[in-house]
XYZ file of C-alpha atoms in Angstrom:
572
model
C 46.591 27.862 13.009
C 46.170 25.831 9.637
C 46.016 29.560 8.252
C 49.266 30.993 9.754
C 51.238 27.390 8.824
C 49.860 28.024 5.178
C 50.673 31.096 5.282
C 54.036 31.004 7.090
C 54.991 27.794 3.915
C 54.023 29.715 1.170
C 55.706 32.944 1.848
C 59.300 31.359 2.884
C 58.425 29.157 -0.170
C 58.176 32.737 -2.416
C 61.319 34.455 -0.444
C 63.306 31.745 -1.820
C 62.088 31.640 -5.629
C 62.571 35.174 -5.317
C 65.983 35.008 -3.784
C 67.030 32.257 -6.686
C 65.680 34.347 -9.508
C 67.637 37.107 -8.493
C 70.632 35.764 -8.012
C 70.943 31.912 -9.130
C 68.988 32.086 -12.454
C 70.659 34.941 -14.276
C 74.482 33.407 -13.696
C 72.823 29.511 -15.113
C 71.355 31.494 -17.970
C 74.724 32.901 -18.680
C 76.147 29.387 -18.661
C 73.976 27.275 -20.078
C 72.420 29.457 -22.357
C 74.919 29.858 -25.164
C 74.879 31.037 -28.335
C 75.470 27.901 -30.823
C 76.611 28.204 -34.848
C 74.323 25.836 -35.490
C 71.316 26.582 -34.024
C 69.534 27.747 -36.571
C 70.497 23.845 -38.428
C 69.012 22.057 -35.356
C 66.162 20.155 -36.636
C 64.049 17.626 -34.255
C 60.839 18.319 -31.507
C 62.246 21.252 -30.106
C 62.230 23.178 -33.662
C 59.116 21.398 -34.305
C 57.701 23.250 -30.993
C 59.195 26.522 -31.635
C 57.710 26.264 -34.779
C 54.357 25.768 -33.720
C 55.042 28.368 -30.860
C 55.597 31.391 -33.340
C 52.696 30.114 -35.053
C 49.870 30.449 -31.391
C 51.030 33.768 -31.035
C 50.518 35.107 -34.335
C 46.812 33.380 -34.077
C 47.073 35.055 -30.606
C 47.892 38.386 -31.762
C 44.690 38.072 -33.929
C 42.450 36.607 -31.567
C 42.912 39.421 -29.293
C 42.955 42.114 -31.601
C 39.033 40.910 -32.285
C 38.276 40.759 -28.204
C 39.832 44.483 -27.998
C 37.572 45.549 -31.357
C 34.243 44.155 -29.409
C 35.041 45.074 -26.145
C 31.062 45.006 -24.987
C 30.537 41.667 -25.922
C 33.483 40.162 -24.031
C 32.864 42.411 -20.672
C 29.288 41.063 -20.746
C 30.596 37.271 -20.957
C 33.064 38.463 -17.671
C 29.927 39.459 -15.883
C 28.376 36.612 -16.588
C 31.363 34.160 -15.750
C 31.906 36.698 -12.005
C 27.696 35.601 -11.487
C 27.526 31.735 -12.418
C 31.096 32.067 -9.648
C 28.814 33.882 -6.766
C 25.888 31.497 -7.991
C 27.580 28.194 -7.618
C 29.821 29.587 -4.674
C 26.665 30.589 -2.450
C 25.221 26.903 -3.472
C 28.326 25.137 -1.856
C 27.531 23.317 1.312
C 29.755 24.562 4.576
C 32.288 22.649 6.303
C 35.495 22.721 8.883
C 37.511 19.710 8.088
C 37.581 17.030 5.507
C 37.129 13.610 7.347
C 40.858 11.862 7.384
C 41.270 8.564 7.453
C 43.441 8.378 10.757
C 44.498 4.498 10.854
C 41.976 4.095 13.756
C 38.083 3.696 14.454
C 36.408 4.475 17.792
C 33.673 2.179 19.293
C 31.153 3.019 22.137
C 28.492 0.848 23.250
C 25.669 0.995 25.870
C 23.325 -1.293 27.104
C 19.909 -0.622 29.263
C 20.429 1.011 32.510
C 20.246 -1.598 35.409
C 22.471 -4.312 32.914
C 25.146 -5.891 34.727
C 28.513 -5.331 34.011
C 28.640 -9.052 32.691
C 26.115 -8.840 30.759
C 27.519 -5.309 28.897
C 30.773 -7.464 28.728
C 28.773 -10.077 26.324
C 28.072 -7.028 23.845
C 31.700 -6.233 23.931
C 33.146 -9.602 22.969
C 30.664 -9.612 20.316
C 32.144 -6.321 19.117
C 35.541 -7.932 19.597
C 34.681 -10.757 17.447
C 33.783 -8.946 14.882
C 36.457 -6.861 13.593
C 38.932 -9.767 14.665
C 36.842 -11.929 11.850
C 35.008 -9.610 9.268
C 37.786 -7.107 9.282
C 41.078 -9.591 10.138
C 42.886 -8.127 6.754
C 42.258 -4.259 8.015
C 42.622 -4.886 11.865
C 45.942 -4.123 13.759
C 44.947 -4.662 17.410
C 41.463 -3.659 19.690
C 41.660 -2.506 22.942
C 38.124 -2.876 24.893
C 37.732 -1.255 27.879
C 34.159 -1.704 29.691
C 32.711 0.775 32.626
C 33.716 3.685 30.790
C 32.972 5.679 27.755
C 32.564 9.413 26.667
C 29.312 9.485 28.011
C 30.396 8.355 31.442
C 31.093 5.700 33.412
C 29.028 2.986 34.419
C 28.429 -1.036 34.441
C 26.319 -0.361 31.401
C 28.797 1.421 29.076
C 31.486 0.702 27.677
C 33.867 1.178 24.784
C 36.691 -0.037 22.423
C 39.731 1.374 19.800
C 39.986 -0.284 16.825
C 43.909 0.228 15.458
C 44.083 -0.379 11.925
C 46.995 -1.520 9.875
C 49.314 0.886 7.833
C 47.831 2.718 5.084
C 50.125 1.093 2.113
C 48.707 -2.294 3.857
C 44.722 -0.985 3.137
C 44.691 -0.170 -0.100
C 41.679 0.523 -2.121
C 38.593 2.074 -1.303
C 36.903 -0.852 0.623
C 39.635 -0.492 2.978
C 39.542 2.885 4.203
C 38.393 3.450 8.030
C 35.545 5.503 6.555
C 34.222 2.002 4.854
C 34.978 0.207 7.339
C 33.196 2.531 9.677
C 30.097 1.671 7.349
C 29.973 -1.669 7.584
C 30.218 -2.112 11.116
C 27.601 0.363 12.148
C 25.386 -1.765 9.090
C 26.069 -5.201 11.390
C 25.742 -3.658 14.815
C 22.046 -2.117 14.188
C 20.855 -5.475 14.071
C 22.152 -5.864 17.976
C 18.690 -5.218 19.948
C 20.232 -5.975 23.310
C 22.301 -2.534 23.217
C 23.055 0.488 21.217
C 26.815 0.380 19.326
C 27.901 3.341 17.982
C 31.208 3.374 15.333
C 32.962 6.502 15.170
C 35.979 7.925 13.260
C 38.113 9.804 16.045
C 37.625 13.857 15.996
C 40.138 15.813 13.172
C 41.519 17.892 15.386
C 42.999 16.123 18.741
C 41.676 18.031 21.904
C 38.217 19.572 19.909
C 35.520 16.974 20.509
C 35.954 13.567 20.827
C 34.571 11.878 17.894
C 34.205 12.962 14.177
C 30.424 15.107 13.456
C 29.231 18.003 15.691
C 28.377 18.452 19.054
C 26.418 21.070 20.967
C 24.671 21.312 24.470
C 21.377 21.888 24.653
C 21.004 24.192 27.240
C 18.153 25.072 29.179
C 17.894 29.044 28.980
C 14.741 29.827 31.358
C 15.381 27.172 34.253
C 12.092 25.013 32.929
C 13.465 22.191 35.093
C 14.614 18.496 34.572
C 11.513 17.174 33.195
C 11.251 20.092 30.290
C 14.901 19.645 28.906
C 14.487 16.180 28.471
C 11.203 16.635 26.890
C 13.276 18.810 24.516
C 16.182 16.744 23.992
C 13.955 13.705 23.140
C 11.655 15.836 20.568
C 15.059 16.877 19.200
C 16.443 13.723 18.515
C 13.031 12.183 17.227
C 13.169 14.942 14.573
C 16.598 13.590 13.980
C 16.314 10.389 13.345
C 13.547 11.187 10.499
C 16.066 13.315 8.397
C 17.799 11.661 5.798
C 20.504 14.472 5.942
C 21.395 13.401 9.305
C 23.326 10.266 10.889
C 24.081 8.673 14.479
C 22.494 11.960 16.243
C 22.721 10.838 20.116
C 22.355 11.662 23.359
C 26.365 11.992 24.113
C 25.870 11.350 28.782
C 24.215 8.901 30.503
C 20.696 8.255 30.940
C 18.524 8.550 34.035
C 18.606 5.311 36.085
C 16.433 4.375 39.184
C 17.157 5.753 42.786
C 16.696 5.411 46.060
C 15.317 8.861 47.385
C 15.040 8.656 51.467
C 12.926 11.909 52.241
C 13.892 13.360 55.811
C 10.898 14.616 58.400
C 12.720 17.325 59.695
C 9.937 18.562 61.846
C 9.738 15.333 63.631
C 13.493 15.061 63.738
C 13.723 18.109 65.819
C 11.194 16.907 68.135
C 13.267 14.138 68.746
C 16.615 15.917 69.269
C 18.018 15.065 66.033
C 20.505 17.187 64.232
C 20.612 18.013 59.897
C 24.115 17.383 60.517
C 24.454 14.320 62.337
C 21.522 12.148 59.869
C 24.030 13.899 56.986
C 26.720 12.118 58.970
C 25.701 8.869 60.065
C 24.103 8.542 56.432
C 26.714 8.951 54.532
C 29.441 6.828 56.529
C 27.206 3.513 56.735
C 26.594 3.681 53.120
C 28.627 5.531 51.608
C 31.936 5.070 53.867
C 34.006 7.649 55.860
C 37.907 8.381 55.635
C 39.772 7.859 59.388
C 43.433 7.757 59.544
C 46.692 6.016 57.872
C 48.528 2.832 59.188
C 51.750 1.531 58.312
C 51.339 -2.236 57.573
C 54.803 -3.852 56.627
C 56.523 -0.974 55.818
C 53.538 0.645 53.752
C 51.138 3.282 54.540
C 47.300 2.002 54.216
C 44.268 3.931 54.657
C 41.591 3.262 57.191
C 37.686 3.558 56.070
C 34.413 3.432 58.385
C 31.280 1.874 56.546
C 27.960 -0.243 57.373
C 29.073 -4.125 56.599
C 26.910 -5.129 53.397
C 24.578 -7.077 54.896
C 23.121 -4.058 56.744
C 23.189 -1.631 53.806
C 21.844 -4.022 50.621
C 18.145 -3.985 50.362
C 15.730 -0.363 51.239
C 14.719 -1.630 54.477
C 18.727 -1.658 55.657
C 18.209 2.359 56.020
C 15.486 1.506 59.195
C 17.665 -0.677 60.892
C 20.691 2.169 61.548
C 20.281 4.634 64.791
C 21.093 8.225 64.916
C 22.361 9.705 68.105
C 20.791 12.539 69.436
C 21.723 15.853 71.415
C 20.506 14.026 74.300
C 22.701 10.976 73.777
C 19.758 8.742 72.861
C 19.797 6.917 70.162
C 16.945 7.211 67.104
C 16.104 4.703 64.465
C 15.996 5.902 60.945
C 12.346 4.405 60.651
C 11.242 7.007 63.007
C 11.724 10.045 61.092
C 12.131 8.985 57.522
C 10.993 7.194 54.481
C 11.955 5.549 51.098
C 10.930 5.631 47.343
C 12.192 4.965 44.227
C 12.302 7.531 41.705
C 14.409 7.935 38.438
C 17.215 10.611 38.034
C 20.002 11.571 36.493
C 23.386 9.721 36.875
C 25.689 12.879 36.847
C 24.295 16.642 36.414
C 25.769 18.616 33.328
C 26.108 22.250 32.950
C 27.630 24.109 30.418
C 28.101 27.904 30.425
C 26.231 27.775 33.966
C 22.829 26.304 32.388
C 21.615 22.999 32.605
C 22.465 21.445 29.687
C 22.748 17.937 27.991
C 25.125 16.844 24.948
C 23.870 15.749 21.772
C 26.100 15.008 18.953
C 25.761 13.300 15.908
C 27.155 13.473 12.066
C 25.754 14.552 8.535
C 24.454 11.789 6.766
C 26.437 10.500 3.506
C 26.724 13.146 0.603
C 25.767 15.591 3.481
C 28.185 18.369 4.465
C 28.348 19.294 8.502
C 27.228 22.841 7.263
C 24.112 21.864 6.053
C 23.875 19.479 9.287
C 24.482 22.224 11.618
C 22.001 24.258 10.516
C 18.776 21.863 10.613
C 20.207 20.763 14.146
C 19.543 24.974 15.186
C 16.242 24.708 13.289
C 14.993 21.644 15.463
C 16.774 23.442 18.739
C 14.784 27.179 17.599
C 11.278 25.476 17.649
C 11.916 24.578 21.115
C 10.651 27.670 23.001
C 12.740 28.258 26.213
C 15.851 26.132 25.168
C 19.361 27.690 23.290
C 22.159 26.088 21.803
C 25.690 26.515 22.395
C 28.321 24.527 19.615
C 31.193 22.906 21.196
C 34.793 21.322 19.638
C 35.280 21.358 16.422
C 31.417 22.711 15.363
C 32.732 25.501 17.493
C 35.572 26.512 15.724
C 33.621 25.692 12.706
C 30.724 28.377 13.102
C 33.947 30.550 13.968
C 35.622 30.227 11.226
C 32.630 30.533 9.072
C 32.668 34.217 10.120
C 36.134 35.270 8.544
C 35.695 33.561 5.531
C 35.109 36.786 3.702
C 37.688 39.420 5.605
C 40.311 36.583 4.400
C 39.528 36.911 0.601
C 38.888 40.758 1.231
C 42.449 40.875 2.959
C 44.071 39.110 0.444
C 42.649 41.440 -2.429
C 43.294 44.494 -0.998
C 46.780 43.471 -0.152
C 47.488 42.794 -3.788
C 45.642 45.954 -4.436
C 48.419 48.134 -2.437
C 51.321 46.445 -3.712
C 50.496 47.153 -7.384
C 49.500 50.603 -6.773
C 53.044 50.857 -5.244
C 54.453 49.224 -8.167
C 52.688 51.153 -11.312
C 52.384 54.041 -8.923
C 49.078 54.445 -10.373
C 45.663 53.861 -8.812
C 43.662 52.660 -11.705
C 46.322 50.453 -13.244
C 45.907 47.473 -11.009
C 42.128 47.290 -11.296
C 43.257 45.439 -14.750
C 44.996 42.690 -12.263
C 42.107 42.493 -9.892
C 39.367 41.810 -12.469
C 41.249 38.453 -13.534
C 40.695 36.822 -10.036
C 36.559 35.666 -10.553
C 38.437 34.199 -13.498
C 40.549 31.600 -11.382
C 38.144 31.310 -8.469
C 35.426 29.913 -11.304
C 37.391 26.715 -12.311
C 38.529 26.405 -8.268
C 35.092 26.502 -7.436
C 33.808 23.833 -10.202
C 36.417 21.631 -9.823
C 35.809 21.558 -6.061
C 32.030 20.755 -6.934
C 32.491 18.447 -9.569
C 34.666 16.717 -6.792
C 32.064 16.664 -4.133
C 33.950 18.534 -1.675
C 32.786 21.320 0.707
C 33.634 25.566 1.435
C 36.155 23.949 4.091
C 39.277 25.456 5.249
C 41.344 23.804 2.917
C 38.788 25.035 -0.033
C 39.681 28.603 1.133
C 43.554 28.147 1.529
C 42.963 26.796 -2.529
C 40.820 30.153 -3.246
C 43.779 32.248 -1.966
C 46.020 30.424 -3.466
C 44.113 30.417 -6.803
C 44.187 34.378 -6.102
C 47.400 34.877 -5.822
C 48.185 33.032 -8.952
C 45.642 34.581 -10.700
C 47.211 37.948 -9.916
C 50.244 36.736 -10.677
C 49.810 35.898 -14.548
C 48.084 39.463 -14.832
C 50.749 40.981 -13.434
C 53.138 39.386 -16.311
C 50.903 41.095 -18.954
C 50.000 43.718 -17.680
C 54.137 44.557 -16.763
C 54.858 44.535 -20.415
C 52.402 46.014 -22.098
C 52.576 49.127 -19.551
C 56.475 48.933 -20.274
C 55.909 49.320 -23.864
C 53.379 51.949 -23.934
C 55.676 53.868 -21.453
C 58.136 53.963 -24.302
C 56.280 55.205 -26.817
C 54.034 52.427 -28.274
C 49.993 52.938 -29.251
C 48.216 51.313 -26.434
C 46.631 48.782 -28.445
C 50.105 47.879 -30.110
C 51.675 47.704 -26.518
C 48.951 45.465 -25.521
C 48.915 43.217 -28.635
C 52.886 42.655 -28.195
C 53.600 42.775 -24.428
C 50.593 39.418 -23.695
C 52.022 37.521 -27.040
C 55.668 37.844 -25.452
C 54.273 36.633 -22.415
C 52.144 34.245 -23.681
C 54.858 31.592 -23.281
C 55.898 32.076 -20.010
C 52.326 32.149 -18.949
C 51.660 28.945 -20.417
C 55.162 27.015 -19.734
C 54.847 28.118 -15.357
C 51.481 27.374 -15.255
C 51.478 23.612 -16.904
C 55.033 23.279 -14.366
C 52.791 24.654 -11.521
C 49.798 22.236 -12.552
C 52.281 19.434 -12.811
C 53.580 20.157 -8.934
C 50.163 20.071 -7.627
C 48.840 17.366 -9.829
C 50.180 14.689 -6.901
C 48.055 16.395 -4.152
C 45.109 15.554 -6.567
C 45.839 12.198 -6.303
C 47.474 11.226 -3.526
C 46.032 8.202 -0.977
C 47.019 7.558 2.357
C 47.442 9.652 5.624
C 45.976 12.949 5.089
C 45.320 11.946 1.377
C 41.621 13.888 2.179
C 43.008 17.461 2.499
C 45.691 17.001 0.026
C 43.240 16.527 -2.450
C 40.729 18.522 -1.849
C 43.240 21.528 -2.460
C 45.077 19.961 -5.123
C 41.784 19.764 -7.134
C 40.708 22.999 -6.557
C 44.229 24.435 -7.275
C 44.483 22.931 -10.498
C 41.036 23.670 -11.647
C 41.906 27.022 -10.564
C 44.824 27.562 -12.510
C 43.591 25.850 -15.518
C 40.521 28.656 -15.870
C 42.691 31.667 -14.501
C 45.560 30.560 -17.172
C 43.098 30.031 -20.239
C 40.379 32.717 -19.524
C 43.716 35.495 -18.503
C 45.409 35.449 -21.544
C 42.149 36.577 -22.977
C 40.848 38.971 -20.918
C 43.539 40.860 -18.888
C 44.499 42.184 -22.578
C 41.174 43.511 -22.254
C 41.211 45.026 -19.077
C 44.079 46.542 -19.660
C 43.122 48.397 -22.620
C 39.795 49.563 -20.464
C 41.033 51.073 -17.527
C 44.183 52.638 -19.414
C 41.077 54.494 -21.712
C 38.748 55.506 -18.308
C 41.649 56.375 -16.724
C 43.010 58.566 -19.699
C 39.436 60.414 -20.172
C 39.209 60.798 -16.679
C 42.726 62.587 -16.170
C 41.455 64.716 -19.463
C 38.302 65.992 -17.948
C 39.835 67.097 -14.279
C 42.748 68.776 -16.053
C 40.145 70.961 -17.866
């Protein structure tokens, strides 16, 4: 989706310059454009520019006469720029979505199974009192609600929404929900009495329900209860001794103690007792049993069948309750049961029809949830009889991961076809393709230098930084074809047609710079992905521009002179 919406923006964007170019431009050139008497008088920065103008392209003119004259040393420098771009590109850590500052933190909270919901309500006032002191200038409003978190529901859980205040209202760094996320997880480790967890709500609404990955654990060969959770703990103890990983957890409830009442059934059928009936008279005195509706004062109330509480409190209630028999005589529990204790789960989980438990967690700080990902599968892989399965937005992330490639590939080949429809020549646009390592190298540094991740925002910059790219080729490579087509050597026609372009090139690329230079530096809402591509745009366009003018001259002159000797030899 954030593909086709890029997509769908730029190219309406592109219909329109083209449709004002065509049409709008040539009649304000006409007017605005005039011949003056005294131009040539005018004296002042803009003659002072001109001036200096003329003067770049003559050095221009020179400069690439010497790249054309050593054509071996400059191709070797372009193979060398094309491997330090695959070198640092394969050494960029993997991502999905930068982490946004949403104007909201999540917490969730749990105390030891068996804690009263009174006492879980102590940890949650605690959490209240924080933010409402340490965090008073940042804090909007929290909302606590206790019983209930993403893990499940219980007297021991619970979990509250931290609203923040506007963006303009939190402004510096210290303010941000990912700081603030920092220092509240730093205060509530020292709470022993429960485990608080602060979390920055997921990017995408409806994939996952916190920020960081999430997979299930599944068990893939039925090795029971007892072997997944050996798994999942040895998983998470590996975990927690990485310093590239954060806040990995156990995402459900744990195992709490039960009251397991084992049924002689031999016995039971000695005494006339039916599966059915225990089932039946079990489950209504302790559980309760739906009977009819009555209408009290004019509204409709349900009617329920259960054991009073003082029979059905303690174990020993169970031996107290009679089950009628086929005979019509009625049996005391005592006779054909018993009753242990044993611990088990609160609510089963399976995902993709395997047992399974949720673990989720986050990549530590300076950590990308690439590199995360991948040492969560290595801890899952040395657990023999166990497979993973991502969920949310890790999901869609090791999707995405896949068409990374096909994209740029796509986008290439496109360009590809429409300049062999243009020149109506095969080789000709192989001098616009070989400028594009030239772009993606300054996208790709800046990106680094910035600390940012191969995201999906990095990739909508490398297209864009393609396209671009292209796009300034395409410029010289127009007019120095157009000359040579009329007559021109082909080192003349290459000389002239990039020094009458040089301008152009140079003036739309500092006004493109210039409109993406806010993205680079924009704060606030969304401020994350804005900059991430408006740095790697701009570094993009500042290496395609600089390293273009230089060597699409070059490749021109190259594949006109393989493609000439080539059409020589098969016309022999």
């Amino acid at each position: 989706m954030i593909y086709r919406q890029f997509s769908v923006t730029l190219v309406s964007a592109m219909v329109l310059s083209a449709v004002v170019a065509l049409t709008l431009s040539p009649a304000l050139c006409a007017t605005l454009l005039r011949s003056s008497s005294n131009h040539d008088k005018k004296r002042g920065f803009f003659t002072w520019f001109n001036h200096k103008v003329n003067q770049s392209q003559s050095k221009y003119q020179q400069i690439l006469l010497g790249i054309i004259s050593k054509p071996k040393i400059f191709m070797f420098l372009f193979f060398a720029i094309t491997a330090l771009l695959s070198w640092q590109y394969s050494r960029m850590n993997t991502g999905f979505l930068p982490q946004e500052d949403q104007g909201s933190v999540m917490v969730q909270f749990s105390t030891p199974v068996g804690t009263t919901l009174a006492e879980t309500q102590k940890i949650g006032n605690q959490i209240s009192k924080y933010f409402m002191e340490n965090e008073k200038d940042n804090l909007n409003v929290i909302f606590m609600v206790m019983g209930r978190n993403n893990a499940g529901s219980g007297q021991n859980v619970g979990m509250a929404f931290a609203s923040l205040k506007h963006w303009d209202d939190r402004k510096g760094s210290e303010n941000t929900a990912e700081a603030i996320i920092t220092r509240a997880n730093a205060h509530f480790s020292s709470i022993k009495a429960a485990r608080v967890q602060v979390l920055s709500p997921a990017a995408v609404r409806g994939l996952g329900q916190s920020s960081g990955f999430e997979f299930w654990l599944q068990d893939a060969e039925s090795n029971g209860r007892d072997a997944l959770l050996a798994a999942q703990n040895a998983i998470l103890q590996e975990a927690s001794t990485d310093a590239g990983l954060a806040a990995v957890r156990l995402n459900g409830l744990e195992d709490k103690s039960q009251l397991q009442v084992d049924i002689d059934q031999p016995k039971a059928n000695a005494l006339g007792l039916a599966q059915a009936d225990i089932s039946s008279t079990l489950s209504t005195a302790w559980g309760g049993s739906y009977v009819n509706d009555f209408i009290d004062r004019g509204r409709v109330k349900r009617v329920y069948i259960q054991g009073d509480m003082e029979y059905r409190s303690l174990p020993q209630d169970l031996g107290q309750w009679y089950v009628r028999g086929t005979t019509g005589e009625m049996t005391p529990f005592a006779s054909f049961s018993s009753v242990k204790w044993t611990k088990g789960p609160q609510m089963l989980q399976r995902f993709n029809g395997l047992s399974s438990v949720q673990i989720q967690g986050a990549a530590a700080e300076g950590e990308s949830s690439g590199a995360a990902m991948n040492k969560m599968q290595q801890f899952v892989d040395k657990q023999k009889g166990f497979s993973l399965q991502w969920s949310g937005l890790s999901y869609q992330e090791k999707l995405a991961s896949g068409q990374t490639v096909w994209l740029y590939l796509a986008s290439i080949v496109f360009i590809f076809l429409c300049l062999a429809a243009l020149y109506e020549s095969w080789s000709i646009p192989f001098s616009v393709l070989l400028v594009i390592p030239l772009g993606l190298i300054g996208a790709v540094i800046a990106a680094s230098l910035a600390g940012y991740v191969n995201d999906i925002y990095f990739q909508v910059a490398m297209l864009t930084t393609i396209g671009l790219s292209a796009k300034n080729a395409i410029l010289i490579v127009e007019f120095a074809e157009a000359k040579r087509a009329a007559g021109m050597k082909l080192i003349d026609a290459i000389i002239n047609g990039a020094s009458e372009r040089l301008r152009p090139i140079i003036m739309t690329s500092l006004a493109f710079v210039a409109g993406v230079l806010p993205l680079a530096i924009s704060t606030g809402a969304g401020a994350a992905s804005r900059k991430e591509i408006g740095i790697a745009v701009t570094g993009g366009m500042i290496s395609g521009t600089l390293l273009s003018i230089l060597f699409v001259p070059l490749f021109f002159y190259l594949v006109s002179r393989l493609s000439a000797k080539y059409k020589a030899e098969y016309t022999k």
